[in-house]
PDB file of C-alpha atoms in Angstrom:
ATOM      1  CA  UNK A  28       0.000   0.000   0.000  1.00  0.00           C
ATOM      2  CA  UNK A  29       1.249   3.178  -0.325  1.00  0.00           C
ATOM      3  CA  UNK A  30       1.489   4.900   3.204  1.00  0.00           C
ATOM      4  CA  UNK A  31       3.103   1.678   4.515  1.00  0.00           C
ATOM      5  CA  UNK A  32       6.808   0.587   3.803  1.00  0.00           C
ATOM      6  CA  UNK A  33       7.814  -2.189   4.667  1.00  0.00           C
ATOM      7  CA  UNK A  34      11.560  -4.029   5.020  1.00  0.00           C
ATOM      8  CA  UNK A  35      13.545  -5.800   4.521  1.00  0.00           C
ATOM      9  CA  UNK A  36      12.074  -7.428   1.225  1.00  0.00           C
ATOM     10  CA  UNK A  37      13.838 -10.795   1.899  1.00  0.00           C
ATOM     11  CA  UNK A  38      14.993 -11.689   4.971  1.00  0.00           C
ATOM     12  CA  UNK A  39      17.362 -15.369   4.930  1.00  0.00           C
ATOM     13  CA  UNK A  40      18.272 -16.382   8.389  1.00  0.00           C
ATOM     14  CA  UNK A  41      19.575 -19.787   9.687  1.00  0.00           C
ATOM     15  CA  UNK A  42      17.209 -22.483  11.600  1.00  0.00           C
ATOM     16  CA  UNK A  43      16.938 -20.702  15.409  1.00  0.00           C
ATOM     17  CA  UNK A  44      17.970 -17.290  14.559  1.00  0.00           C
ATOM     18  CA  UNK A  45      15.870 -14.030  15.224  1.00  0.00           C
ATOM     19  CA  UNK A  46      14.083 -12.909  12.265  1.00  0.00           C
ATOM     20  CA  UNK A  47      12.325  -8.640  12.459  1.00  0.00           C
ATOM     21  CA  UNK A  48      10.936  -6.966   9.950  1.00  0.00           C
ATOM     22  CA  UNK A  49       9.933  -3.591  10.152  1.00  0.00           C
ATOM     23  CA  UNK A  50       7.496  -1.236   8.870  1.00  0.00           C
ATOM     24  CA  UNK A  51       6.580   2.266   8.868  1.00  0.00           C
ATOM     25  CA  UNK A  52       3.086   4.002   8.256  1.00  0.00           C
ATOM     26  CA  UNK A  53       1.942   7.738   7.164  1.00  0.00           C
ATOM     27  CA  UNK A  54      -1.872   7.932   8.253  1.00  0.00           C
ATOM     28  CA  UNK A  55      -1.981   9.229  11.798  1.00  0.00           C
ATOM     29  CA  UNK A  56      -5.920   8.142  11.913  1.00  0.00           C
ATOM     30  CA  UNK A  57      -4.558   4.220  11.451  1.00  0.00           C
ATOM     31  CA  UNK A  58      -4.454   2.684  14.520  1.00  0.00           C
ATOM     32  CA  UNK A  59      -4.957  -1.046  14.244  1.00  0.00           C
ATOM     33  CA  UNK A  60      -1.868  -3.254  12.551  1.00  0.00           C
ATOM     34  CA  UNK A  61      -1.984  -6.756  11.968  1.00  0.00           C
ATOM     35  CA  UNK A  62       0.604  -8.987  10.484  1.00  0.00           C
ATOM     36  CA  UNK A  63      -0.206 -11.789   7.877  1.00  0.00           C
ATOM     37  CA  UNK A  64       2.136 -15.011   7.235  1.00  0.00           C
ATOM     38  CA  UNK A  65       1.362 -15.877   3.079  1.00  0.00           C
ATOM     39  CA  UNK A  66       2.352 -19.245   2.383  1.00  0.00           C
ATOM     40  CA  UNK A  67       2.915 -20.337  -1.287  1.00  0.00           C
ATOM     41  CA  UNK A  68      -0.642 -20.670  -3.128  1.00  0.00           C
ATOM     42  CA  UNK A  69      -2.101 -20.192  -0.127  1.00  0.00           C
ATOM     43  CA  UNK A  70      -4.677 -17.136   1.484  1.00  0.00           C
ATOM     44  CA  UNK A  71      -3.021 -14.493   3.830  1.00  0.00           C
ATOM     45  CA  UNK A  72      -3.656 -15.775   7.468  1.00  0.00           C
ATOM     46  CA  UNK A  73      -3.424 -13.484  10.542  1.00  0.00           C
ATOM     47  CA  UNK A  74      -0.536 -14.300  12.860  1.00  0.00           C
ATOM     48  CA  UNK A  75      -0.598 -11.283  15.195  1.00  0.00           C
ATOM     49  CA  UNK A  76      -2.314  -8.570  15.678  1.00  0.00           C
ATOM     50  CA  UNK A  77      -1.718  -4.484  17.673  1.00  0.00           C
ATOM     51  CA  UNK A  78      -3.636  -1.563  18.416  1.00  0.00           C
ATOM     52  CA  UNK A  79      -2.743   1.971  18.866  1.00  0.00           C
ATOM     53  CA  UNK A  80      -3.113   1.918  22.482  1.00  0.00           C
ATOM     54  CA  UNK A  81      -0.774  -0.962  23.303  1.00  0.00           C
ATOM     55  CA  UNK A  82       3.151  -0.586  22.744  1.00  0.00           C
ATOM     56  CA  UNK A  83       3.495  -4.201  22.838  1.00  0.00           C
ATOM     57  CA  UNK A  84       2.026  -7.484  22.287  1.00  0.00           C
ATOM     58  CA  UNK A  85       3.465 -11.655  22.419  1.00  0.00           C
ATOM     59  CA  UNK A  86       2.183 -14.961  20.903  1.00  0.00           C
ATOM     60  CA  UNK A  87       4.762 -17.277  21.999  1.00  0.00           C
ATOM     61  CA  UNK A  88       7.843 -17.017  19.265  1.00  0.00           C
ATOM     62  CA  UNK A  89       6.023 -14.333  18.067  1.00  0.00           C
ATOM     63  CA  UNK A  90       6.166 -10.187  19.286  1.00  0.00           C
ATOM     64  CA  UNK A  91       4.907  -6.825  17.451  1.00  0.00           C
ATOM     65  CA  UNK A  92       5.968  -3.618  18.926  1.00  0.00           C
ATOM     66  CA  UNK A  93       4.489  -0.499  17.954  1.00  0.00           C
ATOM     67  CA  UNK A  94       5.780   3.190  18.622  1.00  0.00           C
ATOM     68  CA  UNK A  95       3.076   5.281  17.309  1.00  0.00           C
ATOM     69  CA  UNK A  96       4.395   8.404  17.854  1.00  0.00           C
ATOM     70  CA  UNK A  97       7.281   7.548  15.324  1.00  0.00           C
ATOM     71  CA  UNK A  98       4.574   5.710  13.479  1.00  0.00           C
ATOM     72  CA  UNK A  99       6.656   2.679  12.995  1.00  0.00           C
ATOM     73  CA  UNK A 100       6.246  -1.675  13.999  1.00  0.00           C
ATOM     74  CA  UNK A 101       7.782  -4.322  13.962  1.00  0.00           C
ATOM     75  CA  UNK A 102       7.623  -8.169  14.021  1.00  0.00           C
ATOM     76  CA  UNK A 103      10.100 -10.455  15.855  1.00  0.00           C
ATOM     77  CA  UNK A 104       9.954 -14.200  14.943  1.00  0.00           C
ATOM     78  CA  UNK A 105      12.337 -15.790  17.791  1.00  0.00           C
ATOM     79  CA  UNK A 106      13.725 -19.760  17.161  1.00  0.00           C
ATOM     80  CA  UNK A 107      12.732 -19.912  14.111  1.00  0.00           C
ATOM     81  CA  UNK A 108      11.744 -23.076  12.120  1.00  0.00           C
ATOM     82  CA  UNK A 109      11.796 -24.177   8.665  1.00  0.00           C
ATOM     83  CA  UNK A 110       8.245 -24.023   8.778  1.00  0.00           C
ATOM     84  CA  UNK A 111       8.328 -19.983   8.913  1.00  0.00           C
ATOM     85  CA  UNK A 112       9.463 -19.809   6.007  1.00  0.00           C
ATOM     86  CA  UNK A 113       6.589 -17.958   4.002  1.00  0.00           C
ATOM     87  CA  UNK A 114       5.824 -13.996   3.003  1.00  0.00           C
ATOM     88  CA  UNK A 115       5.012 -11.979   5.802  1.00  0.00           C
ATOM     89  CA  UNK A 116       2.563  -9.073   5.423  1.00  0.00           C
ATOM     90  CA  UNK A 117       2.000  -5.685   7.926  1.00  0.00           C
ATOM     91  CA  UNK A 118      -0.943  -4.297   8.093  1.00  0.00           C
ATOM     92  CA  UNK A 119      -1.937  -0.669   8.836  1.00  0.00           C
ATOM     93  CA  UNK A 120      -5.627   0.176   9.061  1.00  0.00           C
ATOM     94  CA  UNK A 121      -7.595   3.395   6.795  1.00  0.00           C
ATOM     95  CA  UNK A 122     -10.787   4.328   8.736  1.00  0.00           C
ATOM     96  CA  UNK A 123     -13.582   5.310   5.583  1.00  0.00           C
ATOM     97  CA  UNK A 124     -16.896   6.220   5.729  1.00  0.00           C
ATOM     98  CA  UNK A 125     -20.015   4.618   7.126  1.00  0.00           C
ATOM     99  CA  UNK A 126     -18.075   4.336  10.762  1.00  0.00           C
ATOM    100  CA  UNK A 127     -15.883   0.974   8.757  1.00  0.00           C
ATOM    101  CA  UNK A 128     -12.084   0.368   8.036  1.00  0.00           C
ATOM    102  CA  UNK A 129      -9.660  -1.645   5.290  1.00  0.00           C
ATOM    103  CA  UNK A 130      -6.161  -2.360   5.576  1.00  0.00           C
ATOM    104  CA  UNK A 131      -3.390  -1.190   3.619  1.00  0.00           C
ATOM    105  CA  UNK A 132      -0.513  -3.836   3.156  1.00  0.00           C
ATOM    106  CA  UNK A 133       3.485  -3.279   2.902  1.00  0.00           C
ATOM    107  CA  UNK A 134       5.171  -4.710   0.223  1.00  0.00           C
ATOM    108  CA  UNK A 135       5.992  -7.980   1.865  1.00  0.00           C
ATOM    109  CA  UNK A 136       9.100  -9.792   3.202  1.00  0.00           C
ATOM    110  CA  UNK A 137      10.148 -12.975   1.857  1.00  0.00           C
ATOM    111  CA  UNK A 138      11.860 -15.177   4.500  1.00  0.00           C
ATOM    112  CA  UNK A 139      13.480 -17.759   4.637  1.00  0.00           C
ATOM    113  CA  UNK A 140      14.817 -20.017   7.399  1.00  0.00           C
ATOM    114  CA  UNK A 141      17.169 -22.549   6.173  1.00  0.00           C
ATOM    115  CA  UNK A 142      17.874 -25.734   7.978  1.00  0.00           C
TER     116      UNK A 142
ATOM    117  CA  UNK B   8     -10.469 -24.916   6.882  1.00  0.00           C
ATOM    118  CA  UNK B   9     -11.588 -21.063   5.997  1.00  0.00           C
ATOM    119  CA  UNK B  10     -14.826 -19.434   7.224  1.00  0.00           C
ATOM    120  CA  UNK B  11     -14.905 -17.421   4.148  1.00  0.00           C
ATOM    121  CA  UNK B  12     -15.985 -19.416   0.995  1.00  0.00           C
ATOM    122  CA  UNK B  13     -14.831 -18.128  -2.618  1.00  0.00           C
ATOM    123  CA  UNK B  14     -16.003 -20.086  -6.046  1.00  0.00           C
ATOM    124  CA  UNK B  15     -14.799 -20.111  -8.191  1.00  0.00           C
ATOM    125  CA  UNK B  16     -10.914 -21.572  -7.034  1.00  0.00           C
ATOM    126  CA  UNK B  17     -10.064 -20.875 -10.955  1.00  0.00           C
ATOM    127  CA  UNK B  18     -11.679 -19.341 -13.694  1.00  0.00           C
ATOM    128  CA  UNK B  19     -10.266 -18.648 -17.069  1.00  0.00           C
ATOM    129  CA  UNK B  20     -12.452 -16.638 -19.842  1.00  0.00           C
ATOM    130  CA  UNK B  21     -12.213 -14.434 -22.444  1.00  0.00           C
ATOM    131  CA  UNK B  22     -11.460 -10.829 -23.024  1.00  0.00           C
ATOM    132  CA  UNK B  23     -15.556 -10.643 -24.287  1.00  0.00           C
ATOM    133  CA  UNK B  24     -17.004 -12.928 -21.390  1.00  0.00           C
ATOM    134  CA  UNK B  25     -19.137 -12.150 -18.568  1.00  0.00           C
ATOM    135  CA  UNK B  26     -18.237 -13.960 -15.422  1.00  0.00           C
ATOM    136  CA  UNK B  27     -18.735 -13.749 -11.775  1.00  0.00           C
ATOM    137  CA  UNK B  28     -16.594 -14.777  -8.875  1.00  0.00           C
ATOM    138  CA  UNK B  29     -18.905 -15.338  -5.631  1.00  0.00           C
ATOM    139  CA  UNK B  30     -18.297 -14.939  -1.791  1.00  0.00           C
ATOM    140  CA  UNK B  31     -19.792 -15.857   0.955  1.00  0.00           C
ATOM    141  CA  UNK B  32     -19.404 -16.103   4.819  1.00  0.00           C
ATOM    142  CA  UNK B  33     -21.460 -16.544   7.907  1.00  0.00           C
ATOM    143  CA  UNK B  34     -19.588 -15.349  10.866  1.00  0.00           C
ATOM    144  CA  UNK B  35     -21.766 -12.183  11.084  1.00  0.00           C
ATOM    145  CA  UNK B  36     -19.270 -10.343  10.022  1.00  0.00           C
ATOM    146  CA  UNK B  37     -20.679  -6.486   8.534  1.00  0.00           C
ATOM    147  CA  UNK B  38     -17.742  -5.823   6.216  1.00  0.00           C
ATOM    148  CA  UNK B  39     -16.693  -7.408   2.900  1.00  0.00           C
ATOM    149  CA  UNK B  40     -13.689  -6.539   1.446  1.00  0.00           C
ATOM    150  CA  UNK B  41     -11.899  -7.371  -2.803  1.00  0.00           C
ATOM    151  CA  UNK B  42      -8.406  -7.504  -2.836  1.00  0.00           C
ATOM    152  CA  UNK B  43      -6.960  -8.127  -6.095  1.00  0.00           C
ATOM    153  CA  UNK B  44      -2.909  -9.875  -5.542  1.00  0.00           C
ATOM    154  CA  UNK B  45      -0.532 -10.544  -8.450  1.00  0.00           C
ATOM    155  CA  UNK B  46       2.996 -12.654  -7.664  1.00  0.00           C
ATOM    156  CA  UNK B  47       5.149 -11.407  -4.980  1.00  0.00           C
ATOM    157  CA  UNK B  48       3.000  -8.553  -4.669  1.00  0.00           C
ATOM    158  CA  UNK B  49       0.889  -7.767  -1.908  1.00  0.00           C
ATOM    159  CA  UNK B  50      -3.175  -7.769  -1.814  1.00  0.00           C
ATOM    160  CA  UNK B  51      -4.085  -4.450  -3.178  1.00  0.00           C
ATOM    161  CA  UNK B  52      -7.748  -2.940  -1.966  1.00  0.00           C
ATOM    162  CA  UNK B  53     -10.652  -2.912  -4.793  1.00  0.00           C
ATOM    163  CA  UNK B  54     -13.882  -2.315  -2.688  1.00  0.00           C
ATOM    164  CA  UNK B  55     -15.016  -2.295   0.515  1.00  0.00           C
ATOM    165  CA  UNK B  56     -19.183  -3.072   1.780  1.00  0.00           C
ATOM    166  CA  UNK B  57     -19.886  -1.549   4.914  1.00  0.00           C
ATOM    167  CA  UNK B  58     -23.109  -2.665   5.728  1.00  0.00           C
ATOM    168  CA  UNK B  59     -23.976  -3.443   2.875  1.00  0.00           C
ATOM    169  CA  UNK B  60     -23.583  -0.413   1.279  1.00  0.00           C
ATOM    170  CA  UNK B  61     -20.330   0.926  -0.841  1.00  0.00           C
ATOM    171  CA  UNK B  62     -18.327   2.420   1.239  1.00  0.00           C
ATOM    172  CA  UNK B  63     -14.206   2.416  -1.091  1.00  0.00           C
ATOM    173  CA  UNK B  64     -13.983   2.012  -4.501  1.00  0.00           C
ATOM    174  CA  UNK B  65     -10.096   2.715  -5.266  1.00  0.00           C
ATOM    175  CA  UNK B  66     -10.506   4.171  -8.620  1.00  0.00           C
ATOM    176  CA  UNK B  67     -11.365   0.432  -9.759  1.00  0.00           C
ATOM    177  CA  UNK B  68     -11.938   0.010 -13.738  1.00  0.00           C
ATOM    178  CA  UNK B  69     -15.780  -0.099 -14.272  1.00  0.00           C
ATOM    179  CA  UNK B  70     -15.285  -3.582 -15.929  1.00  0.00           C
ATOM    180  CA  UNK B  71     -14.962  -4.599 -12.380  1.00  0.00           C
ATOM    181  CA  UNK B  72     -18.686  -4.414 -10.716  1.00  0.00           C
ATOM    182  CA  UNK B  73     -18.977  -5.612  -7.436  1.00  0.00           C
ATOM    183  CA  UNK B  74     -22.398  -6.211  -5.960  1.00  0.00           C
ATOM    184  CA  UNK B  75     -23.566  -7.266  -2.150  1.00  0.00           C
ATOM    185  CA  UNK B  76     -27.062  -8.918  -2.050  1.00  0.00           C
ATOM    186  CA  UNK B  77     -26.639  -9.390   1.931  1.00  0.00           C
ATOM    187  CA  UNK B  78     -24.566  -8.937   4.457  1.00  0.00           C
ATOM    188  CA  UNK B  79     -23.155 -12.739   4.150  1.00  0.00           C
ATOM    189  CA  UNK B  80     -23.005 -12.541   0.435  1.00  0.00           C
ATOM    190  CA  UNK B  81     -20.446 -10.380  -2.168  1.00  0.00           C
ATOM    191  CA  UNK B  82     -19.869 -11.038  -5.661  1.00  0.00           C
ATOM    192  CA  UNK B  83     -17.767  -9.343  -8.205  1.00  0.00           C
ATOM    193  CA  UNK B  84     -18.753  -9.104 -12.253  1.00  0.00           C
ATOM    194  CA  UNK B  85     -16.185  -9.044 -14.603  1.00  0.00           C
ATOM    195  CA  UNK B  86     -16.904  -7.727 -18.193  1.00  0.00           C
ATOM    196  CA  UNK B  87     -14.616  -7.173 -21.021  1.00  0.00           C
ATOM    197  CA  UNK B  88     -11.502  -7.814 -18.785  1.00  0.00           C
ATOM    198  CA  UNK B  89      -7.719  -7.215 -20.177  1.00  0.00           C
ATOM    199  CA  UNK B  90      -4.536  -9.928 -19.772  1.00  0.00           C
ATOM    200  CA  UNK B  91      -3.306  -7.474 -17.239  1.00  0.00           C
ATOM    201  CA  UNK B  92      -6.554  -8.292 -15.003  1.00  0.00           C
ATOM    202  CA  UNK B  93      -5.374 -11.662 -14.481  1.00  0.00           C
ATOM    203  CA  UNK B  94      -4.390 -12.115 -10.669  1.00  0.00           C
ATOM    204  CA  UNK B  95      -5.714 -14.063  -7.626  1.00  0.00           C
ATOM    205  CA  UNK B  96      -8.888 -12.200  -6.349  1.00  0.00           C
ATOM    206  CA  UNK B  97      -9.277 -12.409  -2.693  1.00  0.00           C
ATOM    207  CA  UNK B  98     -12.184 -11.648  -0.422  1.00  0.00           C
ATOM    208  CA  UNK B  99     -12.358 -10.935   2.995  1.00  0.00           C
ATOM    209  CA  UNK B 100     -14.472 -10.072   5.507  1.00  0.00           C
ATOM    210  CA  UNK B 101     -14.322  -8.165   8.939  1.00  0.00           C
ATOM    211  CA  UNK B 102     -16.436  -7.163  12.236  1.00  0.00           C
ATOM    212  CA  UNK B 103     -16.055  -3.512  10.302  1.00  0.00           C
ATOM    213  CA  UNK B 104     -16.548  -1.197  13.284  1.00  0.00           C
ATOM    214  CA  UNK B 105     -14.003   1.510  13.726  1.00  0.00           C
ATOM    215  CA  UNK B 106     -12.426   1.707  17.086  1.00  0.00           C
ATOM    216  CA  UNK B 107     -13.176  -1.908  17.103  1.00  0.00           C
ATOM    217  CA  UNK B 108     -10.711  -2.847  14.351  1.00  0.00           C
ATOM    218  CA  UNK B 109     -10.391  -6.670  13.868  1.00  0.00           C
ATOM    219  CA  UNK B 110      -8.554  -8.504  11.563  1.00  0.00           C
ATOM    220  CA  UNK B 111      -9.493  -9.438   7.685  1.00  0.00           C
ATOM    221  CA  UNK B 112     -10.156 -13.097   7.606  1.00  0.00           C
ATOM    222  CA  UNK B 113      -9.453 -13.679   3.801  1.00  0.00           C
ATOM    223  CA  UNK B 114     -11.060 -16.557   1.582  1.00  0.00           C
ATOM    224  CA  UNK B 115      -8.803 -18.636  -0.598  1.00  0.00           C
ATOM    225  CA  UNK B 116      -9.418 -17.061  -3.504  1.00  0.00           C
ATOM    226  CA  UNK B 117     -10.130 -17.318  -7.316  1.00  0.00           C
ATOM    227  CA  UNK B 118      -6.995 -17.472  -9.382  1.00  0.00           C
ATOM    228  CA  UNK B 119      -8.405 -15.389 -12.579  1.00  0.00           C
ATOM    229  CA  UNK B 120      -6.415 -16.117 -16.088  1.00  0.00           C
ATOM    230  CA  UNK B 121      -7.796 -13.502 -18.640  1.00  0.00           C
ATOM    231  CA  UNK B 122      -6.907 -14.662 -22.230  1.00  0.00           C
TER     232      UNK B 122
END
């Protein structure tokens, strides 16, 4: 999308390594960011999600951080397995008329966690 | 398993055919989202239902019509669609409230060739 960046693109780390990606938004009215995990073929599927009025949030190997007043996030994959190994997706939310909401998405990062 | 049912999972037609892909869930959700996704891309907004009423339409070629005949129910008509059209079409669908931001829960999509 175009008010979020997103980075690194790819991301290749070894089997137990630390994997973050970070992202950065330009809507000061978005304030709920999710992260989707995009598996070959497959649909986007949530893996974790933050709102504006938390600074952190963890799901087990997984963390998002959020500073909102330098309007950037970040997701930390700890131990990693093979089995991350996918396109990751952030999230930043665009209120709209009619009281709803979409989601803008960064450009993706493709990791990979080899063996 | 996804709560969110596309059909069809492939369709191929035309530049001069009329088609429809269909979508449907019943979580209750009030929100119904097209995202259109090309490779290594990411999902890219197309129109949002709020309600059942229209609420984005991000400058989306008219040969793209969506229409949502209930709240559980979206569909998108394609007419006189271009080889550059061809992508994986994804629906989702959300609670939809703002300031109660959940996440998309995406279907698995049609993959749409356009010959």
């Amino acid at each position: 999308g175009e008010n979020v960046e997103q980075h690194p693109s790819t991301l290749s780390v070894q089997e137990g390594d630390s994997a973050v990606i970070k992202c950065t938004y330009s809507d000061s009215a978005s304030n709920y960011f999710p992260w989707y995990k995009q598996e070959l073929g497959k649909r986007p599927q949530l893996i974790i999600d933050i709102r504006s009025n938390v600074g952190e949030k963890k799901d087990q190997r997984i963390a998002v951080t959020l500073n909102k007043t330098a309007k950037h996030f970040s997701l930390h994959i700890t131990e990693t397995q093979p089995e991350d190994s996918a396109v990751y997706f952030c999230a930043a939310s665009i209120p709209h008329s009619n009281s709803g909401y979409a989601l803008n998405f960064g450009k993706g990062t493709s990791l990979l966690v080899t063996p | 398993d996804t709560e969110v049912t596309q059909t069809p999972k492939h369709l191929v037609m035309g530049m001069t055919n009329k088609k429809s892909l269909k979508c449907e869930q019943h979580m209750g959700h009030r929100a119904m989202y097209w995202y259109k996704q090309k490779a290594k891309k990411p999902p890219e907004l197309m129109f949002v239902y709020s309600y059942e009423k229209l609420s984005i339409n991000e400058s989306v070629p008219s040969r793209f019509s969506p229409e949502c005949p209930n709240s559980s129910l979206l569909n998108l008509h394609l007419h006189a669609l271009q080889p550059e059209d061809s992508a994986l079409y994804l629906c989702a669908s959300s609670q939809g409230q703002q300031g109660w931001e959940s996440p998309l829960h995406f279907g698995n999509g049609t993959r749409l060739t356009v010959t």
